[in-house]
Amino acid sequence: MPQTPPTTDLTHRLVPSPAGRIHLVEQGTGPLVLLVHGFPESWYSWRHQLPALAAAGYRVAAVDVRGYGRSSRPGAVDAYRMRELVADNVAVVEALGEESAVVIGHDWGSSIAAHSALLRPEVFRAVGLLSVPYTPRGGPRPSEVFAGMGGDEEFYVSYFQEPGRAEAEIEPEVRGWLAGIYAALSADTMPGPDLPDPHFVTRGGTLRERFPAGRLPAWLSEGDLDVYAGEFERTGLSGGLNRYRNMDRDWEDLAEYDGAPITQPSLFVGGALDASTAWMGDAIKAYPSTLPGLVGSHILEDCGHWIQQERPEEVNRLLVDWLNSLPA
């Protein structure tokens, strides 16, 4: 099991942003690297990367995305659209006294990182994407696409759309739900191919019904789970879920970027057993046109979705090698 590194050298900060405030955890000195988590996670998802990147000569800042942890949680659903999250990232760079940064994201954080680089290339000089490939804006309205998936079952993104619906499933017993979703998408605990897919919900059912029970993945200790559960028990899940509820707004907001490539130096690392990698295989194949600055694309065998926590040493090595290859 990966050991949680010591946190004595970490600095917690609250910095101003369009959300109100962003909480971040910082370590090291040197060129700035911004780390952006996904759902349902927090800055803590980068606990293995903070000391490794700092030791390699970088100033590393892992944020709580708006709606999570100690960052502000605006009440309006449309406050979680992509342009707002990009503005938060820009504000963090400015608040830390820097003019530019490398941005690295995982899961939803991968999409936030990609759009930060796309919308503000003068601020974000390179972009690293973990688990979720970059897909340019285009095609039909996202809600229409997701509604057509699953046949008699409902895709989880559609299930998340109605405010309060997923919260009613999760919030009465946050710790157990988090343990379930982490296990469902981890290489060593995910359901086998002969079992129902945990990304879908039976009509009138819940996601929890398909989560594995009784065993945590190897990368997640009881103490780690306590950290995640403690934050979400305090904040609730609406802030994180509201990101899913803005996909159609983003589709409208970003119309001018239809099909746009990201030209800065980039990196992709995915897990071979992650549904995101499998379902979005065409997006990875399109990287020569969508990510013309791609430095490396890596698929880690026998790895699930929580890639930087499941395989921290490999991910750290890939990130450090890529960062060291970037122009000063």
GROMACS .gro file of C-alpha atoms in nm, residues 68-180:
model
  113
   68TYR     CA    1  -1.502   2.154  -0.220
   69GLY     CA    2  -1.319   2.160   0.111
   70ARG     CA    3  -1.232   2.503   0.248
   71SER     CA    4  -1.288   2.683  -0.083
   72SER     CA    5  -1.602   2.892  -0.130
   73ARG     CA    6  -1.923   2.713  -0.225
   74PRO     CA    7  -2.147   2.945  -0.427
   75GLY     CA    8  -2.514   2.851  -0.406
   76ALA     CA    9  -2.609   2.899  -0.771
   77VAL     CA   10  -2.574   2.593  -0.993
   78ASP     CA   11  -2.444   2.802  -1.284
   79ALA     CA   12  -2.156   2.928  -1.067
   80TYR     CA   13  -1.980   2.602  -1.149
   81ARG     CA   14  -1.954   2.649  -1.526
   82MET     CA   15  -1.615   2.596  -1.685
   83ARG     CA   16  -1.533   2.962  -1.744
   84GLU     CA   17  -1.576   3.030  -1.370
   85LEU     CA   18  -1.340   2.747  -1.275
   86VAL     CA   19  -1.079   2.868  -1.522
   87ALA     CA   20  -1.106   3.215  -1.367
   88ASP     CA   21  -1.039   3.060  -1.024
   89ASN     CA   22  -0.720   2.898  -1.154
   90VAL     CA   23  -0.600   3.227  -1.301
   91ALA     CA   24  -0.673   3.400  -0.970
   92VAL     CA   25  -0.466   3.141  -0.782
   93VAL     CA   26  -0.165   3.199  -1.008
   94GLU     CA   27  -0.195   3.575  -0.956
   95ALA     CA   28  -0.247   3.542  -0.580
   96LEU     CA   29   0.073   3.339  -0.556
   97GLY     CA   30   0.262   3.623  -0.725
   98GLU     CA   31   0.331   3.434  -1.046
   99GLU     CA   32   0.267   3.522  -1.409
  100SER     CA   33   0.243   3.167  -1.542
  101ALA     CA   34   0.210   2.805  -1.432
  102VAL     CA   35   0.193   2.450  -1.552
  103VAL     CA   36  -0.154   2.308  -1.479
  104ILE     CA   37  -0.219   1.939  -1.415
  105GLY     CA   38  -0.561   1.788  -1.354
  106HIS     CA   39  -0.725   1.454  -1.279
  107ASP     CA   40  -1.082   1.346  -1.368
  108TRP     CA   41  -1.291   1.667  -1.383
  109GLY     CA   42  -0.969   1.844  -1.295
  110SER     CA   43  -0.827   1.719  -1.626
  111SER     CA   44  -1.104   1.899  -1.814
  112ILE     CA   45  -1.060   2.211  -1.599
  113ALA     CA   46  -0.685   2.204  -1.663
  114ALA     CA   47  -0.736   2.157  -2.037
  115HIS     CA   48  -0.977   2.449  -2.061
  116SER     CA   49  -0.750   2.665  -1.847
  117ALA     CA   50  -0.479   2.609  -2.107
  118LEU     CA   51  -0.723   2.660  -2.394
  119LEU     CA   52  -0.883   2.981  -2.266
  120ARG     CA   53  -0.579   3.138  -2.100
  121PRO     CA   54  -0.268   3.022  -2.289
  122GLU     CA   55  -0.073   3.328  -2.174
  123VAL     CA   56  -0.106   3.206  -1.813
  124PHE     CA   57  -0.087   2.827  -1.849
  125ARG     CA   58   0.226   2.735  -2.039
  126ALA     CA   59   0.178   2.357  -2.033
  127VAL     CA   60  -0.097   2.111  -1.935
  128GLY     CA   61  -0.097   1.761  -1.790
  129LEU     CA   62  -0.408   1.543  -1.810
  130LEU     CA   63  -0.469   1.238  -1.592
  131SER     CA   64  -0.738   0.976  -1.662
  132VAL     CA   65  -0.973   1.189  -1.875
  133PRO     CA   66  -0.853   1.272  -2.230
  134TYR     CA   67  -0.900   1.613  -2.388
  135THR     CA   68  -1.198   1.631  -2.622
  136PRO     CA   69  -1.261   1.962  -2.801
  137ARG     CA   70  -1.603   2.117  -2.776
  138GLY     CA   71  -1.832   1.993  -3.052
  139GLY     CA   72  -2.109   1.756  -3.147
  140PRO     CA   73  -2.460   1.743  -3.001
  141ARG     CA   74  -2.564   1.894  -2.669
  142PRO     CA   75  -2.405   1.678  -2.394
  143SER     CA   76  -2.731   1.605  -2.211
  144GLU     CA   77  -2.871   1.456  -2.531
  145VAL     CA   78  -2.569   1.232  -2.571
  146PHE     CA   79  -2.583   1.103  -2.214
  147ALA     CA   80  -2.959   1.051  -2.226
  148GLY     CA   81  -2.906   0.814  -2.517
  149MET     CA   82  -2.662   0.593  -2.328
  150GLY     CA   83  -2.751   0.285  -2.129
  151GLY     CA   84  -3.076   0.176  -2.288
  152ASP     CA   85  -3.308   0.081  -2.002
  153GLU     CA   86  -3.050   0.205  -1.753
  154GLU     CA   87  -2.942   0.561  -1.676
  155PHE     CA   88  -2.585   0.685  -1.721
  156TYR     CA   89  -2.441   0.832  -1.402
  157VAL     CA   90  -2.392   1.179  -1.557
  158SER     CA   91  -2.765   1.195  -1.636
  159TYR     CA   92  -2.840   1.069  -1.285
  160PHE     CA   93  -2.640   1.360  -1.142
  161GLN     CA   94  -2.830   1.630  -1.336
  162GLU     CA   95  -3.128   1.697  -1.108
  163PRO     CA   96  -3.022   1.903  -0.803
  164GLY     CA   97  -3.079   1.709  -0.484
  165ARG     CA   98  -3.130   1.368  -0.639
  166ALA     CA   99  -2.779   1.226  -0.601
  167GLU     CA  100  -2.734   1.418  -0.276
  168ALA     CA  101  -3.029   1.225  -0.133
  169GLU     CA  102  -2.843   0.901  -0.203
  170ILE     CA  103  -2.499   1.011  -0.084
  171GLU     CA  104  -2.533   1.248   0.208
  172PRO     CA  105  -2.713   1.024   0.461
  173GLU     CA  106  -2.400   0.800   0.470
  174VAL     CA  107  -2.114   0.981   0.302
  175ARG     CA  108  -1.827   0.761   0.419
  176GLY     CA  109  -1.978   0.439   0.290
  177TRP     CA  110  -2.071   0.594  -0.045
  178LEU     CA  111  -1.721   0.731  -0.096
  179ALA     CA  112  -1.566   0.396  -0.006
  180GLY     CA  113  -1.795   0.235  -0.262
   0.00000   0.00000   0.00000
